[in-house]
mmCIF file of C-alpha atoms and ligand atoms in Angstrom:
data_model
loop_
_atom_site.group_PDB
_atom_site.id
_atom_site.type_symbol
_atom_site.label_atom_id
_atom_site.label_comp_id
_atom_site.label_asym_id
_atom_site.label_seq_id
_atom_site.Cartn_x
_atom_site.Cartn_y
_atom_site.Cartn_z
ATOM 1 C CA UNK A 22 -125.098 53.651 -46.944
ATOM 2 C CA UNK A 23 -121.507 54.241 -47.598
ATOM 3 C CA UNK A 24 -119.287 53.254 -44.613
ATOM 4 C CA UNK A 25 -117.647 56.569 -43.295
ATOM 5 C CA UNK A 26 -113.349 56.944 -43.700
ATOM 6 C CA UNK A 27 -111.579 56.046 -40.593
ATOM 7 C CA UNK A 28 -109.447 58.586 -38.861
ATOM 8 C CA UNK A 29 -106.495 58.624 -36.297
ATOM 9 C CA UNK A 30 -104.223 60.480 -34.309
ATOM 10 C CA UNK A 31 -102.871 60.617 -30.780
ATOM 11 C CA UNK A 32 -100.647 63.216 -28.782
ATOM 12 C CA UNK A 33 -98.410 62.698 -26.102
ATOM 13 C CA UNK A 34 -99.243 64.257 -22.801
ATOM 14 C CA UNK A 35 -95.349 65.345 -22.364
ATOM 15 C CA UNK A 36 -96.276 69.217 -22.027
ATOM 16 C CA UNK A 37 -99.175 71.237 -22.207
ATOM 17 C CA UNK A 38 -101.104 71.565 -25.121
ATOM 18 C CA UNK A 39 -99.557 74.649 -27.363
ATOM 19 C CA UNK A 40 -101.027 76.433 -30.575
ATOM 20 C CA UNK A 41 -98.741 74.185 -32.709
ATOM 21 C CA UNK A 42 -100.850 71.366 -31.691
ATOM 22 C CA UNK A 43 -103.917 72.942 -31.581
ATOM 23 C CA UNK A 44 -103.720 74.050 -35.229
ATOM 24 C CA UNK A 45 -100.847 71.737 -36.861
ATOM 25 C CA UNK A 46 -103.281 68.266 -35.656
ATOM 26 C CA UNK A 47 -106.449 69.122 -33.103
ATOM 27 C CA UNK A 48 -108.312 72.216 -34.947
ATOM 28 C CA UNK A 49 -107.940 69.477 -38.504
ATOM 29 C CA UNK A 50 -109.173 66.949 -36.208
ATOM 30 C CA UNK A 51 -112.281 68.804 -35.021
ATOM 31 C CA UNK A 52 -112.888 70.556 -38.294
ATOM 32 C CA UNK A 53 -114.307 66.475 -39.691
ATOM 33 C CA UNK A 54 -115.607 64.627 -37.334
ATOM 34 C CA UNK A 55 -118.506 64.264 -39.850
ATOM 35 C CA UNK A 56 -116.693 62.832 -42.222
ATOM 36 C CA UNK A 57 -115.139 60.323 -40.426
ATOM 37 C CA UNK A 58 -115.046 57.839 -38.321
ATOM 38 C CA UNK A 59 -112.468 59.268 -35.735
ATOM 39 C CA UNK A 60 -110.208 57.710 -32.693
ATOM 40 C CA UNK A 61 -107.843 60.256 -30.685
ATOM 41 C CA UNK A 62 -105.799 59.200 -28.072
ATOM 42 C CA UNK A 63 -103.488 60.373 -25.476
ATOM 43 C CA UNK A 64 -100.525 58.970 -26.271
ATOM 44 C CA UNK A 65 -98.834 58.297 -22.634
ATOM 45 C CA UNK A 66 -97.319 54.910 -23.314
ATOM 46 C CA UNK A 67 -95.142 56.953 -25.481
ATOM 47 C CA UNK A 68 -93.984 59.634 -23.060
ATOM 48 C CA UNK A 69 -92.336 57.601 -20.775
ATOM 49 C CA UNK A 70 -89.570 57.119 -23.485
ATOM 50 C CA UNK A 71 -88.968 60.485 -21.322
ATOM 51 C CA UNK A 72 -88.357 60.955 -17.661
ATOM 52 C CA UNK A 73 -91.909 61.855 -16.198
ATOM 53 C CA UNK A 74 -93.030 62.850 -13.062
ATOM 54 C CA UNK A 75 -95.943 60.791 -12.551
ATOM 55 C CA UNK A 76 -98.667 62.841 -10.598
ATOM 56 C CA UNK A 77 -97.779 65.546 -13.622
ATOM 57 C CA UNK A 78 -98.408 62.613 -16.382
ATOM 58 C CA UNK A 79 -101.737 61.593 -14.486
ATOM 59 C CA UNK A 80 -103.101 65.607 -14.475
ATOM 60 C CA UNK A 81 -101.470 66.625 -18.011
ATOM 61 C CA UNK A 82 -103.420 63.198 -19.560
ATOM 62 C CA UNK A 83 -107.074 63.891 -17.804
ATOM 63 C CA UNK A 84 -106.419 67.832 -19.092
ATOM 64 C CA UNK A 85 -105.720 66.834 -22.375
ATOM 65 C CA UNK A 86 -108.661 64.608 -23.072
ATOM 66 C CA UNK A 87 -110.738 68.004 -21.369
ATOM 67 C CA UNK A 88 -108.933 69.784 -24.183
ATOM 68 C CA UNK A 89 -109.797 66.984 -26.766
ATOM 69 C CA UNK A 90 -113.391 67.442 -25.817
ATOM 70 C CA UNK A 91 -113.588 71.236 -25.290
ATOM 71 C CA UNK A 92 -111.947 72.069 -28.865
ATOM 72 C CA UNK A 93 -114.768 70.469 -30.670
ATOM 73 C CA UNK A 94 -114.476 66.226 -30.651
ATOM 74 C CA UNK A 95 -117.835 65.428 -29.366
ATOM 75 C CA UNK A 96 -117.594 61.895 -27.068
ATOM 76 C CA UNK A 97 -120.140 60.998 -29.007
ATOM 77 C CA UNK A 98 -119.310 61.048 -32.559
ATOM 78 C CA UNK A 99 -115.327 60.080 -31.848
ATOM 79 C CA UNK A 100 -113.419 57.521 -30.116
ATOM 80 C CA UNK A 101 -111.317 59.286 -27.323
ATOM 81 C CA UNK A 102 -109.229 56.977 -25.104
ATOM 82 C CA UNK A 103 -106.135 56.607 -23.226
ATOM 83 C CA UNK A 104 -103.502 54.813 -25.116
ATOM 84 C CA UNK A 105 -102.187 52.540 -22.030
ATOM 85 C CA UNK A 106 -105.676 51.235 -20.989
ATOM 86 C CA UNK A 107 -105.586 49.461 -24.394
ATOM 87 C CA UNK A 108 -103.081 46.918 -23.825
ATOM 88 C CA UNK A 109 -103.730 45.913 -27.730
ATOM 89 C CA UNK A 110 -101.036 48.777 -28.716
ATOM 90 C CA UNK A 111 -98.128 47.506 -26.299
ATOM 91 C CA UNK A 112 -99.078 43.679 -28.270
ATOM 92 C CA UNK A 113 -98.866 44.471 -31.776
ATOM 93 C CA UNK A 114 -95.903 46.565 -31.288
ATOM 94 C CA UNK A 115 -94.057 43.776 -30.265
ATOM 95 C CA UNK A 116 -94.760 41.798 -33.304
ATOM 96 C CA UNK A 117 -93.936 44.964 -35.264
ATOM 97 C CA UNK A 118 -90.582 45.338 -34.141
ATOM 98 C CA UNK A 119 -89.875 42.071 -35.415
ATOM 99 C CA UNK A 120 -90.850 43.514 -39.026
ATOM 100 C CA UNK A 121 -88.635 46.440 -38.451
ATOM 101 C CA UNK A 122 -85.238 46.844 -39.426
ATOM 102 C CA UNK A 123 -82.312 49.023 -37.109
ATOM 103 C CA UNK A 124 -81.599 50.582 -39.775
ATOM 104 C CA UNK A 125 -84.996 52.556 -40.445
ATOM 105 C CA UNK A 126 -85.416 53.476 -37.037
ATOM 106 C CA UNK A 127 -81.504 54.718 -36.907
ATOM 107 C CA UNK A 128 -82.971 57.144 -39.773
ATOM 108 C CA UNK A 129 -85.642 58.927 -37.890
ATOM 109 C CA UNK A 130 -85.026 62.511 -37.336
ATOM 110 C CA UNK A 131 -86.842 62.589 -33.958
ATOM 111 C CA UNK A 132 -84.936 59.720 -32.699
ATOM 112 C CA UNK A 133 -81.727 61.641 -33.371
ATOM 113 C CA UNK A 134 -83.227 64.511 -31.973
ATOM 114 C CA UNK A 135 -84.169 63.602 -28.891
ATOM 115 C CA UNK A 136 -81.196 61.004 -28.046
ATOM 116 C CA UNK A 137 -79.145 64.470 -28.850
ATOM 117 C CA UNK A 138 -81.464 66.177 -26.086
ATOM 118 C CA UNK A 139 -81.317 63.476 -23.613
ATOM 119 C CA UNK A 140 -77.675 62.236 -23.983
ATOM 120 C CA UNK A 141 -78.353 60.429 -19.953
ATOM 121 C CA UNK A 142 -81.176 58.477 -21.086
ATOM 122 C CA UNK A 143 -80.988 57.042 -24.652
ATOM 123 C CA UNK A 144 -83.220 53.972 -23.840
ATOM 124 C CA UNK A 145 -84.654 51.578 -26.348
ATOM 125 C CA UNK A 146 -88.049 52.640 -25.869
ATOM 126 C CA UNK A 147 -86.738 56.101 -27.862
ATOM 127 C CA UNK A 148 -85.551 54.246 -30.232
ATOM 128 C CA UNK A 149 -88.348 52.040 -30.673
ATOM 129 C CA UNK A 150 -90.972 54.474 -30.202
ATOM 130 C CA UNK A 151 -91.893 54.652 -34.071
ATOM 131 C CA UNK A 152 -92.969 51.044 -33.926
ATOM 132 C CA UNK A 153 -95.335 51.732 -31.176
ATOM 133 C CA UNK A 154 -96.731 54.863 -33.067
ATOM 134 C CA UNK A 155 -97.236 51.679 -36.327
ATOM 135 C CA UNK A 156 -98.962 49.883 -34.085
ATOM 136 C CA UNK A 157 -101.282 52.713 -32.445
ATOM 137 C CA UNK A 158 -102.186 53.571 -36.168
ATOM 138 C CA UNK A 159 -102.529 50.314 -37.959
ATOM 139 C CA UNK A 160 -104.693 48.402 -35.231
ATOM 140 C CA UNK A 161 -107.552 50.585 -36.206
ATOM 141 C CA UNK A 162 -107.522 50.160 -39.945
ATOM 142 C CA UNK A 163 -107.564 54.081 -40.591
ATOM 143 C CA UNK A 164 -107.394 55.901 -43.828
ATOM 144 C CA UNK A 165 -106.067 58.985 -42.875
ATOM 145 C CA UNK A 166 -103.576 59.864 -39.848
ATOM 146 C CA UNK A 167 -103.665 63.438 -39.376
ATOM 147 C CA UNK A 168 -100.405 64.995 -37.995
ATOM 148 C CA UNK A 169 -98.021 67.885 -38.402
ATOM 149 C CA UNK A 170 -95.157 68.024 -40.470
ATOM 150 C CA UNK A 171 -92.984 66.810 -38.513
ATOM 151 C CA UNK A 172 -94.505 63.539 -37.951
ATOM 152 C CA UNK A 173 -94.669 62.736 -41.377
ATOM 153 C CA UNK A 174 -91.398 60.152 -41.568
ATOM 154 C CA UNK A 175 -92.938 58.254 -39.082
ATOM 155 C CA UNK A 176 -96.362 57.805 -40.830
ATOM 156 C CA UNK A 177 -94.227 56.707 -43.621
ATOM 157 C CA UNK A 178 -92.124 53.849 -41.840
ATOM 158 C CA UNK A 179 -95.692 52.812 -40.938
ATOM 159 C CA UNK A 180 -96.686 52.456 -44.148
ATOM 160 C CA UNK A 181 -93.550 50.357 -44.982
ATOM 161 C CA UNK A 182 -93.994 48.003 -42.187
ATOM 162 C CA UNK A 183 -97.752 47.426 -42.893
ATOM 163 C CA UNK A 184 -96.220 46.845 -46.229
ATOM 164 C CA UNK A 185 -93.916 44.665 -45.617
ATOM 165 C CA UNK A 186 -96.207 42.620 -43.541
ATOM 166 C CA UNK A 187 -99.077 41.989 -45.865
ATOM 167 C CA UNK A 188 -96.274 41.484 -48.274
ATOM 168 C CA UNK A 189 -95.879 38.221 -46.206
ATOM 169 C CA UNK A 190 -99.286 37.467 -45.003
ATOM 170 C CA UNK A 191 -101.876 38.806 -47.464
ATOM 171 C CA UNK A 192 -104.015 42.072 -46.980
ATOM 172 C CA UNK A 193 -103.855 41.987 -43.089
ATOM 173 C CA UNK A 194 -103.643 45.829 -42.395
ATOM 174 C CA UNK A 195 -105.131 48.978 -44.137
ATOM 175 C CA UNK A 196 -102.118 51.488 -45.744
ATOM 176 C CA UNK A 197 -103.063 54.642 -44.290
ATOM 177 C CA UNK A 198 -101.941 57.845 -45.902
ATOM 178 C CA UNK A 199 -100.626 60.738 -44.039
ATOM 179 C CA UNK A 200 -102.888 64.126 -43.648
ATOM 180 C CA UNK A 201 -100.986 67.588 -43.272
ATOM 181 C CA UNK A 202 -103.103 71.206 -43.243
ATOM 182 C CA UNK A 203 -101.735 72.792 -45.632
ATOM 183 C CA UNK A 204 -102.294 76.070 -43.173
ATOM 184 C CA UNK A 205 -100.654 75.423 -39.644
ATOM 185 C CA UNK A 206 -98.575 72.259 -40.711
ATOM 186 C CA UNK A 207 -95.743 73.921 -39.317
ATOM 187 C CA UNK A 208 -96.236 76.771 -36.902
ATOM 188 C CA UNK A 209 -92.704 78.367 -35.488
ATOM 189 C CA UNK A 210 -91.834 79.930 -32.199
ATOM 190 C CA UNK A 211 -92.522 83.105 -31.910
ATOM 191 C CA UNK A 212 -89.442 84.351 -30.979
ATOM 192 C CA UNK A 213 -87.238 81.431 -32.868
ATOM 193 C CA UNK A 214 -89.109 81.344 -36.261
ATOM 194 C CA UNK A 215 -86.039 79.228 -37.654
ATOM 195 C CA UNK A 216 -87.435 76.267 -34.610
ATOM 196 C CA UNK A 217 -90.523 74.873 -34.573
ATOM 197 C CA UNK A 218 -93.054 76.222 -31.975
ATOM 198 C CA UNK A 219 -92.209 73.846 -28.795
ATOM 199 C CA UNK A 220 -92.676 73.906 -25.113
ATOM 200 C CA UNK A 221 -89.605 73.096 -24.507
ATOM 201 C CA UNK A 222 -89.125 77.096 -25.721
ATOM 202 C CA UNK A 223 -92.004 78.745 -23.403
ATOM 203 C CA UNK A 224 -91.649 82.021 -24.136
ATOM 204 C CA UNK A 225 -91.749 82.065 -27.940
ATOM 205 C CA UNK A 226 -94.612 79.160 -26.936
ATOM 206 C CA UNK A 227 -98.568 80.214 -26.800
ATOM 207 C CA UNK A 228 -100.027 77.711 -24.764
ATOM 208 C CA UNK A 229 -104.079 76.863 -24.853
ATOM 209 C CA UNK A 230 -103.944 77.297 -21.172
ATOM 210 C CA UNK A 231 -102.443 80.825 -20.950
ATOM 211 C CA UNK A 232 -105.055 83.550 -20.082
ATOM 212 C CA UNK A 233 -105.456 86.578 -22.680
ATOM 213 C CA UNK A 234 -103.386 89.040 -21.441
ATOM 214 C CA UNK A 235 -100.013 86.239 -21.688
ATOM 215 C CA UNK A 236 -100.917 85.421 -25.197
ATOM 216 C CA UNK A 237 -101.379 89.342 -25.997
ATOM 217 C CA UNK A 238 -98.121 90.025 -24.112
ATOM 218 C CA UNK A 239 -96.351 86.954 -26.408
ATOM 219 C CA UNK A 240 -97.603 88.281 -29.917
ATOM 220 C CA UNK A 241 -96.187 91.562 -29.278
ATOM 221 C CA UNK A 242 -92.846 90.530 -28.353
ATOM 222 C CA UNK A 243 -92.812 88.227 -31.989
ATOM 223 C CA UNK A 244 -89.715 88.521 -33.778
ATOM 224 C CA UNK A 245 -90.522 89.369 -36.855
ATOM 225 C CA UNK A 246 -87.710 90.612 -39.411
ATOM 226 C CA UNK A 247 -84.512 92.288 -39.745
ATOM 227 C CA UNK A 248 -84.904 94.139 -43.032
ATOM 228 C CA UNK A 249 -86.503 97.459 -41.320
ATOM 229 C CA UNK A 250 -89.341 96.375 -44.128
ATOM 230 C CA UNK A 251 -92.035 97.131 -42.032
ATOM 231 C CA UNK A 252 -94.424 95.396 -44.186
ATOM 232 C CA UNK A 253 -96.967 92.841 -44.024
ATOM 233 C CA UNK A 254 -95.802 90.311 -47.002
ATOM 234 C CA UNK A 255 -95.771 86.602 -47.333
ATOM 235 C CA UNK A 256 -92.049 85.378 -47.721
ATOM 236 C CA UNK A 257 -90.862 82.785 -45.469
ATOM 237 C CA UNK A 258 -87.306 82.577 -46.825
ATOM 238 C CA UNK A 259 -86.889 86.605 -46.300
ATOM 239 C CA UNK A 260 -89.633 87.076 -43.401
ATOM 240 C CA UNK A 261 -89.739 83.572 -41.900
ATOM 241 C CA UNK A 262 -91.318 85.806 -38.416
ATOM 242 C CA UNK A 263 -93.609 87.772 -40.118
ATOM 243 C CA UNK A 264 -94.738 84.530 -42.605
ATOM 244 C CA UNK A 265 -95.286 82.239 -39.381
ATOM 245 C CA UNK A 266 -97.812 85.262 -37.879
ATOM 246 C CA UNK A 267 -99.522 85.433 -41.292
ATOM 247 C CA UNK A 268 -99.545 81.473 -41.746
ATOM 248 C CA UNK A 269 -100.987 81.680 -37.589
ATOM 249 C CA UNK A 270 -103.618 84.597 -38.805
ATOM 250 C CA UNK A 271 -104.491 82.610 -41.518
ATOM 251 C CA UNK A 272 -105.243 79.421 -40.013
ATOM 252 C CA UNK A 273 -107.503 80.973 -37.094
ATOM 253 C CA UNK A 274 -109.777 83.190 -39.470
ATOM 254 C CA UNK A 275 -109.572 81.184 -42.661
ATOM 255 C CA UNK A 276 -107.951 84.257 -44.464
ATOM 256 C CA UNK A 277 -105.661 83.664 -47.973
ATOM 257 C CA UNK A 278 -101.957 85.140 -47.537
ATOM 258 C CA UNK A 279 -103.305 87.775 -50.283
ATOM 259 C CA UNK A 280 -106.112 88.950 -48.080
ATOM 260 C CA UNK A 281 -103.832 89.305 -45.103
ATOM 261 C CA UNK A 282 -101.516 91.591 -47.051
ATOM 262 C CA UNK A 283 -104.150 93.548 -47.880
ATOM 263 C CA UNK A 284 -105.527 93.914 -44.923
ATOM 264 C CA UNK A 285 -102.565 95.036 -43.387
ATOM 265 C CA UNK A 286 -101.325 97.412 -46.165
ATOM 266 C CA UNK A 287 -99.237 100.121 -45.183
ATOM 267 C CA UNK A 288 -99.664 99.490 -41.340
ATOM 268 C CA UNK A 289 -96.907 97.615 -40.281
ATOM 269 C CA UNK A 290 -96.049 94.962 -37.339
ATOM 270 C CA UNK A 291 -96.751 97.654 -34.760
ATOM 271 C CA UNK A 292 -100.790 97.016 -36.020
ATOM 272 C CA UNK A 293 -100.435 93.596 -37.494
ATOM 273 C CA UNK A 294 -98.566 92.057 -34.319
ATOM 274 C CA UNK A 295 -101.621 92.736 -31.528
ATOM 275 C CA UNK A 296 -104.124 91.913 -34.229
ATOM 276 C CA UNK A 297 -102.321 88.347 -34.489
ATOM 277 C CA UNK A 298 -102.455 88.035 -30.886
ATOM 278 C CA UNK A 299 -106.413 89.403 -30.844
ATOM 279 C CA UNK A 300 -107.734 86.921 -32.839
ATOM 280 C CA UNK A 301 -105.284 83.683 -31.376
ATOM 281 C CA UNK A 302 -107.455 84.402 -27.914
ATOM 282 C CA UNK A 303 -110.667 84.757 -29.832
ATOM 283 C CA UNK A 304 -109.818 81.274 -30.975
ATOM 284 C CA UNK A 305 -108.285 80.172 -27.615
ATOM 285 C CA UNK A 306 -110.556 81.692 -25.215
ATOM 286 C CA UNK A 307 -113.664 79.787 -25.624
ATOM 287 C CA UNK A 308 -111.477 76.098 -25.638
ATOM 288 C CA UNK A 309 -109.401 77.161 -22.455
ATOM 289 C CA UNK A 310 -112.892 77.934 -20.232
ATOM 290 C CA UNK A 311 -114.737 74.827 -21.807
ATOM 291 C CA UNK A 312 -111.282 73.226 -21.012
ATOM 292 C CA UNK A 313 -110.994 74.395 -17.054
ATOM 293 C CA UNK A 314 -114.841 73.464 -16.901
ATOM 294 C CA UNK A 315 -114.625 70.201 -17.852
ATOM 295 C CA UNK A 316 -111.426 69.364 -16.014
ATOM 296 C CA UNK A 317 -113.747 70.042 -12.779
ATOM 297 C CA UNK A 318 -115.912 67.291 -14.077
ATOM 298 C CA UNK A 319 -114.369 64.068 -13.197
ATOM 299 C CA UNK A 320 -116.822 61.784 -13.027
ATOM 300 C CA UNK A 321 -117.632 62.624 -16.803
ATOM 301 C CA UNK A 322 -113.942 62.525 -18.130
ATOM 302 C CA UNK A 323 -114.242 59.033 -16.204
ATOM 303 C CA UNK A 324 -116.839 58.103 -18.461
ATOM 304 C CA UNK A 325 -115.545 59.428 -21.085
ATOM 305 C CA UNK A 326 -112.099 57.526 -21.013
ATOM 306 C CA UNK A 327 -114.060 54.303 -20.100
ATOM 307 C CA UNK A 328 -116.286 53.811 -23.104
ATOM 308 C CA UNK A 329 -113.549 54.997 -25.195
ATOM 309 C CA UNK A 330 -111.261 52.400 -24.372
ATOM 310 C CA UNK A 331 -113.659 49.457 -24.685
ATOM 311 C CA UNK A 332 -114.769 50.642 -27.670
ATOM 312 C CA UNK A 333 -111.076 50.971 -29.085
ATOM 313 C CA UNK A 334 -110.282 47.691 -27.156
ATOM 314 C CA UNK A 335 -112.590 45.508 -29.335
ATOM 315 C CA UNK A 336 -111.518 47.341 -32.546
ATOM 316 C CA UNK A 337 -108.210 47.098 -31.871
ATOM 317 C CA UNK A 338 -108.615 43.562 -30.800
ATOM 318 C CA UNK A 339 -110.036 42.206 -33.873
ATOM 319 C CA UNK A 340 -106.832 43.539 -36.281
ATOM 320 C CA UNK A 341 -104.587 41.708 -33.012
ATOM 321 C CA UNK A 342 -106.043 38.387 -33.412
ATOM 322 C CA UNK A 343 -106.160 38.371 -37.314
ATOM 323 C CA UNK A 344 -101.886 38.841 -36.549
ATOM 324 C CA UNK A 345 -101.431 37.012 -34.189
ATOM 325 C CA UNK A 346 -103.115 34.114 -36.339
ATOM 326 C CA UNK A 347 -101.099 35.034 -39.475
ATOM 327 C CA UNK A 348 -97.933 34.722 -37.855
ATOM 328 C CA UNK A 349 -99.133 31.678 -36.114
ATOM 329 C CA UNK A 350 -99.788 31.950 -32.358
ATOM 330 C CA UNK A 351 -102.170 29.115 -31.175
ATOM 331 C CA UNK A 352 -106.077 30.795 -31.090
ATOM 332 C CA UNK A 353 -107.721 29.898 -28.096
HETATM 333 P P1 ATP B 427 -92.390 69.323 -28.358
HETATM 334 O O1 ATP B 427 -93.029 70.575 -27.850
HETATM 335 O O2 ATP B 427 -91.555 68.608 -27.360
HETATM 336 O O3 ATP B 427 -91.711 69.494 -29.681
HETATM 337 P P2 ATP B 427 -94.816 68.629 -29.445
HETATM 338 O O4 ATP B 427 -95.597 69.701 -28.841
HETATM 339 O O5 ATP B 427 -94.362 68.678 -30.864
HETATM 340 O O6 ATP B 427 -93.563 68.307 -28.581
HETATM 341 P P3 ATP B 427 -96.041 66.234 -30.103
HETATM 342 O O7 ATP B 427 -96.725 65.234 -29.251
HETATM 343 O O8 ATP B 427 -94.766 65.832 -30.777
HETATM 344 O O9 ATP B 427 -95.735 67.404 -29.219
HETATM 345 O O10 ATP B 427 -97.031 66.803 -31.216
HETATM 346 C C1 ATP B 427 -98.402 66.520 -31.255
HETATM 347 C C2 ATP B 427 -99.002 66.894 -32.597
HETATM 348 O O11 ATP B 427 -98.894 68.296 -32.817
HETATM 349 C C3 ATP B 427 -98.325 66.231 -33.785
HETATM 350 O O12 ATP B 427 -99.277 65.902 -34.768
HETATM 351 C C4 ATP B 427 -97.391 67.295 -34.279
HETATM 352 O O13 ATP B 427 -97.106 67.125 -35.642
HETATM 353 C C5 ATP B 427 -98.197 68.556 -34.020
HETATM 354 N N1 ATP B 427 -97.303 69.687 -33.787
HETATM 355 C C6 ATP B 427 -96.455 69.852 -32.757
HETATM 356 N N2 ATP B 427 -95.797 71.018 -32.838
HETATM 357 C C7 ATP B 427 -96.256 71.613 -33.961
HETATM 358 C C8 ATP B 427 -95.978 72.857 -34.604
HETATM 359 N N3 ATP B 427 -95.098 73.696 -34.087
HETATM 360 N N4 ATP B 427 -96.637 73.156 -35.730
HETATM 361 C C9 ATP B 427 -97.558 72.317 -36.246
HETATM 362 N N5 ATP B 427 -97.873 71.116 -35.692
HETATM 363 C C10 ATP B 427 -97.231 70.769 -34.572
HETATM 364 N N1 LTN B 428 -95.573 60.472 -32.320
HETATM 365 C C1 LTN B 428 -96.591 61.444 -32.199
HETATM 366 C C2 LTN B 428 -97.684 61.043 -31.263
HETATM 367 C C3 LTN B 428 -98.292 59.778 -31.693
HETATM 368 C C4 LTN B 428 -99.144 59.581 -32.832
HETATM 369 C C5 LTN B 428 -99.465 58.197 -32.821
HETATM 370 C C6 LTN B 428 -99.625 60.419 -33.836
HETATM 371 C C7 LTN B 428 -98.159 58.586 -31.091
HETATM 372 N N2 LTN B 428 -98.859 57.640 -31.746
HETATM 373 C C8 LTN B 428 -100.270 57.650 -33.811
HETATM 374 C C9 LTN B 428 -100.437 59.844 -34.821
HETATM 375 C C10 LTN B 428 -100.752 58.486 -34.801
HETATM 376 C C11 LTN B 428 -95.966 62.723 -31.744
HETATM 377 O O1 LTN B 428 -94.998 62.720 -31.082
HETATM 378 N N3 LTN B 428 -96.555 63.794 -32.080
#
């Protein structure tokens, strides 16, 4: 038999989970665990690049593997661990950053971004970060990496470092290829469509947590155009509020842009707003009371996060050792 396509992808446990995460990375995520051979993590090595508070970092990472689990990645088919009980990721990233230049990590956009936000605390783990994100991805050997837009540049430098490294030492690491929806890749706030949707902008923000009648009460207030249109048509230059609702419909019921307009024909954002929100909580309803249920269950996350990690452990330790013996570290 065929050996199935490995897949990878972590998120930080910085904020709660929001519907740009849910359909720009988890919802691909869930939609092939079949296919693949899959390891999601919580990425919480990485958030500290950030000011945490750490009783919220400890609740936010146990509710996001309960999220993991309750939108559809079965324990048992995928690999779900925390990132810092795999000590693996904090050792090849150190090696890494010696095959990174200061100049490609002066070029990422979310480095400038966030050293722009936090002008108090530009530390080198911020600036850095990109090399630990290599080394999450490339100790598992994956094929695929799937992310959101945004993250795209940084699946790239990987790709250059792994690169440049089995330029060196021979085929040592797998060059895995970036996967982007093309539905939800980029879903914008609902109130800022020009920003990407972001918790750091709550109310424009639908959150996986927030009960019905918030999300309901969010969707109506969606900015959607200026032009007085009124109209239900797909043109993100023009309409970039109306095309984020429409690119939103149409990732949660599978809908083309066509069948959306035609849908909607002649009934304007008065109809077309609610019915946005109405079918977001269909989608969200079912993963936020699997979610709450599961959080309850802490002797099975416990499980959960235990076999996960071993089981990434002794991948991840296999593609350590083969490093740390091409660069030539004595073996014991
Ligand atoms: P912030 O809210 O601070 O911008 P974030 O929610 O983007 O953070 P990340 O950990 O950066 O959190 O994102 C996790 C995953 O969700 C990544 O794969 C990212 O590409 C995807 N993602 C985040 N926001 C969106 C969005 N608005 N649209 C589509 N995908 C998104
Ligand atoms: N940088 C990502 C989170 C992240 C990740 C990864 C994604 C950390 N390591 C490895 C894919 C693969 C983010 O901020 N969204």
């Amino acid at each position: 038999m065929e050996e199935k396509k490995i897949m990878l992808s972590g998120i930080q446990p910085s904020g709660d989970l929001h519907l740009g995460n849910y359909l720009g990375a988890i919802k691909n995520w869930a939609d092939r665990v079949d296919e693949f051979d899959c390891y999601y993590f919580m990425a919480d090595l990485h958030t500290i690049t950030v000011r945490q508070n750490p009783a919220d970092l400890r609740r936010r990472s146990m509710q996001q593997l309960a999220a993991y689990i309750a939108c559809g990645l079965d324990p048992e088919k995928n690999t779900l661990f925390l990132q810092s009980m795999v000590p693996q990721h904090a050792q090849l990233s150190w090696v890494l950053s010696c095959y990174t230049q200061f100049g490609e990590l002066s070029r990422m956009t979310q480095f400038k971004d966030k050293s722009a936000k936090h002008k108090d605390n530009i530390n080198a783990g911020l600036f850095t970060y990109p090399v630990l994100m290599a080394a999450d991805i490339l100790l598992y050997q994956p094929h695929y990496v799937p992310v959101g837009a945004d993250q795209k540049q940084h699946v790239e430098l990987t790709r250059d470092i792994a690169q440049r490294f089995n330029s060196i030492y021979g085929d040592v690491f797998r060059i895995p290829e970036p996967y982007i929806p093309k539905a939800g890749a980029r879903i914008y706030g609902l109130t800022t469509p020009g920003d990407k949707m972001s918790k750091s902008i709550p109310e424009g923000c639908v959150f996986i947590m927030d009960d019905d009648a918030t999300i309901a009460r969010k969707f109506k207030r969606a900015v959607t155009d200026s032009d007085r249109e009124n109209c239900v048509r797909f043109d993100p230059e023009n309409k970039p509020g109306v095309a984020n609702l429409m690119s939103i419909y149409a990732s949660v019921t599978g809908k083309t842009y066509e069948e959306i307009e035609k849908e909607f024909e002649g009934q304007g954002y008065g109809v077309f707003k609610p019915a946005v929100g109405e079918a977001v909580i269909d989608t969200l309803r079912p993963i936020r009371e699997e979610t709450e249920r599961l959080i309850k269950d802490k002797a099975y996350l416990e499980q959960v996060y235990r076999e996960g990690a071993q089981k990434a452990s002794y991948i991840a330790n296999k593609t350590l050792r083969k490093v740390y013996k091409k660069v030539g570290f004595v073996q014991i």
